[in-house]
Coordinates of C-alpha atoms in Angstrom, one line a residue:
M17 CA 0.0 76.4 -101.3
A18 CA 1.6 79.1 -99.1
T19 CA 5.3 79.7 -99.3
S20 CA 7.6 79.4 -96.3
E21 CA 7.7 83.2 -95.9
E22 CA 3.9 83.4 -96.1
N23 CA 3.6 80.7 -93.4
K24 CA 5.9 82.6 -91.1
Q25 CA 3.8 85.7 -91.6
L26 CA 0.6 83.8 -90.9
A27 CA 2.3 82.4 -87.7
L28 CA 3.2 85.8 -86.5
K29 CA -0.3 87.1 -87.0
E30 CA -1.6 84.2 -84.9
K31 CA 1.0 84.9 -82.3
D32 CA -0.1 88.6 -82.1
L33 CA -3.7 87.4 -81.7
G34 CA -2.6 85.0 -79.0
N35 CA -0.7 87.8 -77.2
A36 CA -3.8 90.0 -77.2
A37 CA -5.9 87.3 -75.7
Y38 CA -3.1 86.5 -73.2
K39 CA -3.1 90.1 -72.0
K40 CA -6.8 89.9 -71.5
K41 CA -6.3 86.7 -69.5
D42 CA -8.3 84.8 -72.1
F43 CA -5.9 81.9 -71.9
N44 CA -8.0 79.3 -73.8
T45 CA -8.2 81.7 -76.8
A46 CA -4.5 82.5 -76.5
L47 CA -3.7 78.8 -76.5
Q48 CA -5.7 78.2 -79.7
H49 CA -3.8 81.0 -81.5
Y50 CA -0.4 79.9 -80.4
R51 CA -1.1 76.3 -81.5
T52 CA -2.3 77.6 -84.9
A53 CA 0.9 79.6 -85.1
L54 CA 2.9 76.4 -84.6
T55 CA 1.0 74.7 -87.5
H56 CA 2.2 77.5 -89.8
D57 CA 5.8 77.5 -88.4
P58 CA 6.8 74.6 -86.2
T59 CA 10.5 75.8 -86.2
D60 CA 9.9 78.9 -84.0
I61 CA 10.7 78.3 -80.3
T62 CA 8.7 81.4 -79.3
F63 CA 5.4 79.7 -79.9
H64 CA 6.3 76.8 -77.6
N65 CA 7.4 79.3 -74.9
N66 CA 4.1 81.2 -75.3
I67 CA 2.1 78.0 -74.9
A68 CA 4.2 77.1 -71.8
A69 CA 3.4 80.6 -70.4
V70 CA -0.3 79.9 -70.8
Y71 CA 0.0 76.5 -69.0
F72 CA 1.8 78.3 -66.2
E73 CA -0.9 80.8 -65.8
Q74 CA -3.5 78.0 -65.8
R75 CA -1.4 76.3 -63.1
E76 CA -0.9 73.3 -65.4
F77 CA 2.7 73.1 -64.3
K78 CA 3.5 69.6 -65.6
K79 CA 2.1 70.6 -69.0
C80 CA 4.2 73.8 -68.8
I81 CA 7.3 71.7 -68.2
E82 CA 6.6 69.4 -71.1
E83 CA 6.1 72.4 -73.4
C84 CA 9.3 74.0 -72.2
E85 CA 11.2 70.8 -73.1
K86 CA 9.7 70.9 -76.6
A87 CA 10.7 74.6 -76.8
V88 CA 14.4 73.7 -75.9
E89 CA 14.4 70.8 -78.4
V90 CA 13.0 73.0 -81.2
G91 CA 15.3 75.8 -80.3
R92 CA 18.4 73.6 -80.4
E93 CA 17.4 72.1 -83.7
N94 CA 16.9 75.6 -85.3
R95 CA 19.7 77.4 -83.6
A96 CA 17.4 79.8 -81.7
D97 CA 18.7 82.7 -79.7
Y98 CA 20.2 81.5 -76.5
K99 CA 18.1 84.0 -74.6
L100 CA 14.9 82.2 -75.7
I101 CA 16.4 78.8 -74.6
A102 CA 17.3 80.4 -71.3
K103 CA 13.7 81.7 -71.0
A104 CA 12.4 78.1 -71.4
F105 CA 14.7 76.8 -68.7
T106 CA 13.7 79.6 -66.4
R107 CA 10.0 78.9 -66.8
T108 CA 10.7 75.2 -66.2
G109 CA 12.5 76.2 -63.0
N110 CA 9.5 78.3 -61.9
A111 CA 7.1 75.5 -62.7
Y112 CA 9.1 73.1 -60.5
R113 CA 9.1 75.7 -57.7
K114 CA 5.3 75.8 -57.9
L115 CA 5.3 72.0 -57.6
E116 CA 7.7 72.4 -54.6
D117 CA 10.4 70.3 -56.3
Y118 CA 13.1 72.7 -55.4
K119 CA 16.0 70.5 -56.4
S120 CA 14.7 70.2 -60.0
A121 CA 14.0 74.0 -60.0
K122 CA 17.6 74.6 -59.0
T123 CA 18.9 72.4 -61.9
Y124 CA 16.9 74.4 -64.4
F125 CA 17.8 77.8 -63.1
E126 CA 21.4 76.7 -63.4
K127 CA 20.8 75.6 -67.0
S128 CA 19.2 79.0 -67.7
L129 CA 22.2 80.8 -66.3
S130 CA 24.5 78.7 -68.5
E131 CA 22.7 80.0 -71.5
H132 CA 22.2 83.6 -70.4
R133 CA 23.1 85.2 -67.0
T134 CA 20.5 87.7 -65.7
P135 CA 20.1 89.2 -62.2
E136 CA 16.5 87.9 -62.0
V137 CA 17.5 84.2 -62.5
K138 CA 20.5 84.5 -60.2
S139 CA 18.1 85.8 -57.6
L140 CA 15.7 82.9 -58.3
L141 CA 18.5 80.4 -57.9
S142 CA 19.7 82.0 -54.7
D143 CA 16.1 81.9 -53.2
T144 CA 15.7 78.3 -54.3
E145 CA 19.0 77.2 -52.7
K146 CA 17.8 78.8 -49.5
Q147 CA 14.5 76.9 -49.7
I148 CA 16.4 73.6 -50.2
K149 CA 18.6 74.3 -47.2
E150 CA 15.6 75.2 -45.1
M151 CA 13.8 72.0 -46.1
E152 CA 16.9 69.9 -45.3
R153 CA 17.2 71.7 -42.0
L154 CA 13.5 71.0 -41.1
A155 CA 13.8 67.4 -42.2
Y156 CA 16.8 66.9 -39.9
I157 CA 14.9 68.1 -36.8
D158 CA 14.4 65.2 -34.3
P159 CA 13.9 66.1 -30.6
A160 CA 14.5 62.5 -29.4
K161 CA 17.9 62.4 -31.2
A162 CA 18.6 65.9 -29.8
D163 CA 18.1 64.6 -26.3
E164 CA 20.6 61.7 -27.0
E165 CA 23.2 64.2 -28.2
K166 CA 22.6 66.5 -25.2
E167 CA 23.2 63.6 -22.8
K168 CA 26.5 62.8 -24.6
G169 CA 27.4 66.4 -24.4
N170 CA 26.7 66.4 -20.6
E171 CA 28.9 63.4 -20.1
Y172 CA 31.8 64.9 -21.9
F173 CA 31.3 68.2 -20.1
K174 CA 31.6 66.4 -16.7
Q175 CA 34.8 64.7 -17.9
G176 CA 36.2 68.1 -18.8
D177 CA 36.4 67.3 -22.5
Y178 CA 34.7 70.6 -23.6
S179 CA 35.6 70.4 -27.3
T180 CA 33.8 67.1 -27.7
A181 CA 30.9 68.3 -25.6
V182 CA 30.6 71.3 -28.0
K183 CA 30.3 68.9 -31.0
H184 CA 27.5 67.0 -29.3
Y185 CA 25.6 70.1 -28.2
S186 CA 26.0 71.5 -31.7
E187 CA 24.5 68.3 -33.2
A188 CA 21.7 68.5 -30.6
I189 CA 21.0 72.1 -31.7
K190 CA 20.7 71.0 -35.3
R191 CA 18.2 68.3 -34.2
N192 CA 16.2 70.8 -32.1
P193 CA 17.1 74.4 -32.8
D194 CA 14.3 75.9 -30.7
D195 CA 15.5 74.4 -27.4
A196 CA 17.0 77.3 -25.4
K197 CA 18.8 75.1 -22.9
L198 CA 21.0 73.6 -25.6
Y199 CA 22.5 77.0 -26.4
S200 CA 23.1 77.6 -22.7
N201 CA 24.9 74.3 -22.4
R202 CA 27.1 75.0 -25.4
A203 CA 27.8 78.5 -24.0
A204 CA 29.1 76.9 -20.8
C205 CA 31.5 74.9 -23.0
Y206 CA 32.6 77.9 -24.9
T207 CA 33.2 79.7 -21.6
K208 CA 35.5 76.9 -20.4
L209 CA 37.3 77.1 -23.7
A210 CA 37.7 80.9 -23.4
A211 CA 35.7 81.4 -26.6
F212 CA 33.7 84.1 -25.0
D213 CA 32.3 85.7 -28.2
L214 CA 30.8 82.4 -29.2
G215 CA 29.5 81.8 -25.7
L216 CA 27.9 85.2 -25.7
K217 CA 26.2 84.6 -29.0
D218 CA 24.7 81.4 -27.7
C219 CA 23.5 83.1 -24.6
E220 CA 21.8 85.7 -26.7
T221 CA 20.1 83.0 -28.7
C222 CA 19.1 81.2 -25.5
C223 CA 17.5 84.3 -24.0
R224 CA 15.7 85.2 -27.2
L225 CA 14.2 81.7 -27.4
D226 CA 13.2 81.6 -23.7
E227 CA 13.2 84.9 -21.8
T228 CA 12.2 83.1 -18.6
F229 CA 15.1 80.8 -18.5
I230 CA 17.2 82.4 -15.7
K231 CA 20.3 80.4 -16.3
G232 CA 20.7 81.9 -19.8
W233 CA 20.7 85.4 -18.3
I234 CA 23.1 84.5 -15.5
R235 CA 25.5 82.8 -18.0
K236 CA 25.3 85.8 -20.2
G237 CA 26.2 88.1 -17.2
K238 CA 29.2 85.9 -16.3
I239 CA 30.6 86.0 -19.8
L240 CA 30.1 89.7 -20.1
Q241 CA 31.9 90.1 -16.7
V242 CA 34.9 88.2 -18.0
M243 CA 34.8 90.3 -21.1
Q244 CA 35.0 93.3 -18.8
K245 CA 31.7 94.6 -20.0
S246 CA 30.3 95.3 -16.5
S247 CA 27.5 97.6 -17.6
E248 CA 26.1 95.0 -20.0
A249 CA 26.6 92.2 -17.5
L250 CA 24.6 94.3 -15.0
T251 CA 21.7 94.4 -17.4
A252 CA 21.8 90.6 -17.8
Y253 CA 21.8 90.0 -14.1
Q254 CA 19.0 92.5 -13.7
K255 CA 16.9 90.4 -16.2
A256 CA 17.7 87.3 -14.1
L257 CA 16.6 89.1 -10.9
E258 CA 13.3 90.1 -12.6
I259 CA 12.7 86.3 -12.9
D260 CA 13.9 85.4 -9.4
P261 CA 14.8 88.3 -7.1
N262 CA 16.3 85.9 -4.6
N263 CA 18.6 84.0 -6.9
A264 CA 22.0 83.9 -5.2
E265 CA 24.1 83.8 -8.4
A266 CA 22.3 86.7 -10.0
L267 CA 22.5 88.8 -6.8
E268 CA 26.2 88.1 -6.4
G269 CA 26.9 89.0 -10.1
Y270 CA 24.8 92.1 -9.9
R271 CA 26.6 93.3 -6.8
A272 CA 30.0 92.6 -8.3
C273 CA 29.2 94.4 -11.5
T274 CA 27.7 97.4 -9.6
M275 CA 31.0 97.7 -7.7
A276 CA 33.0 97.5 -11.0
V277 CA 30.8 100.0 -12.8
H278 CA 30.6 102.4 -10.0
A279 CA 34.2 102.0 -8.6
D280 CA 34.9 105.6 -9.7
P281 CA 31.5 107.5 -10.0
K282 CA 33.1 110.5 -11.6
E283 CA 34.6 108.5 -14.4
V284 CA 31.4 106.6 -14.9
W285 CA 29.4 109.9 -15.2
K286 CA 32.0 111.5 -17.4
K287 CA 32.0 108.6 -19.8
A288 CA 28.2 108.4 -19.8
L289 CA 27.7 112.1 -20.3
N290 CA 29.9 112.0 -23.4
D291 CA 27.5 109.5 -25.0
P292 CA 25.2 111.4 -27.4
E293 CA 22.3 109.0 -26.8
V294 CA 22.6 109.5 -23.0
Q295 CA 22.7 113.3 -23.6
Q296 CA 19.5 113.1 -25.7
I297 CA 17.7 111.1 -23.0
L298 CA 18.7 113.5 -20.2
K299 CA 17.4 116.4 -22.2
D300 CA 14.0 114.8 -22.6
P301 CA 11.6 116.6 -20.2
A302 CA 9.4 113.6 -19.9
M303 CA 12.4 111.4 -18.8
H304 CA 13.2 114.1 -16.1
V305 CA 9.8 113.5 -14.6
I306 CA 10.1 109.7 -14.8
L307 CA 13.6 109.8 -13.2
E308 CA 12.3 112.0 -10.3
Q309 CA 9.4 109.6 -9.8
M310 CA 11.8 106.7 -9.7
Q311 CA 13.9 108.5 -7.0
S312 CA 10.9 109.0 -4.7
D313 CA 9.3 105.7 -5.5
P314 CA 11.6 102.9 -6.9
K315 CA 8.6 100.7 -7.6
A316 CA 7.4 103.2 -10.2
V317 CA 10.1 101.9 -12.6
Q318 CA 8.0 98.7 -13.1
E319 CA 5.2 100.7 -14.6
H320 CA 7.4 102.8 -16.8
L321 CA 9.1 99.7 -18.1
K322 CA 5.8 98.6 -19.7
N323 CA 6.3 101.4 -22.2
P324 CA 8.8 100.0 -24.8
Q325 CA 10.2 103.5 -25.7
V326 CA 10.7 104.5 -22.0
A327 CA 12.1 101.0 -21.2
S328 CA 14.7 101.4 -23.9
K329 CA 15.8 104.8 -22.5
I330 CA 15.9 103.5 -18.9
Q331 CA 17.9 100.5 -20.2
K332 CA 20.4 102.8 -21.8
L333 CA 20.8 104.8 -18.6
L334 CA 21.2 101.6 -16.6
E335 CA 24.0 100.3 -18.9
S336 CA 25.7 103.6 -18.8
G337 CA 25.7 103.7 -15.0
I338 CA 23.7 106.9 -14.8
I339 CA 20.9 105.1 -12.7
K340 CA 20.5 101.9 -10.8
I341 CA 17.4 100.0 -9.7
Y342 CA 18.6 97.3 -7.3

């Protein structure tokens, strides 16, 4: 009969054979060797961890979890290295992630970190927490309830209770985060509350979600005007006029900003020409040709704006006050 030490040696030989098979992705053979290793030495957590690894590769995630539980139990009983116990917990967490049970995964990654902290597991935990939040966010979406909250917000807005209106619009946004108009409504509240930075952020989200929603661009222009950012407001009104060239609010805002920006042309030019980005654009021979075309034929700008790189440069020149289209 083999001694305890001889059994351990036999177990290690089987483990090595299992590892060789595992590397070749011959998982069934690997499993046989790891199980044989356990018969020689049932006190070693490593063999359970190895079996769990095979089940994971075979996408037998429930079996993987069960084997990891055995690994932890054996490890605790035999005072195994805490790193090996942490490894079992991490693999359990990964198996639960594959099963899309993110809350259980989070629990096991936390257990792993309580045994041994590593950047890898911290990253896994962080990613899992993000997935849980995203699932909760998606589960909360309900357009019908969003409409109810929007109506409540509208009522409070009419009453002049802008803070309460913000709360209802915010709840509506949580219920339907892709509705551009909700951000525009909340931006109107923030404007009334003089929270212009928050209003501007909502306008930007609104315009990103729906570039054709003219009210978003007009509201953005008005906020930028109040913030004394006339050049940027001009751009917002220009976007609105591209949607509807006859919109009275957009035309009025555009004219007001044009006057503000160009009140002192020399100062506008001086400031613009000190901007390194503007300097670079004006040195570009191709842009010289485009700007000359625009002078002789203002409609030519529409064609040039189809080129994203040229459009970006024209946009910069518009914001700086170097050129104007309307």
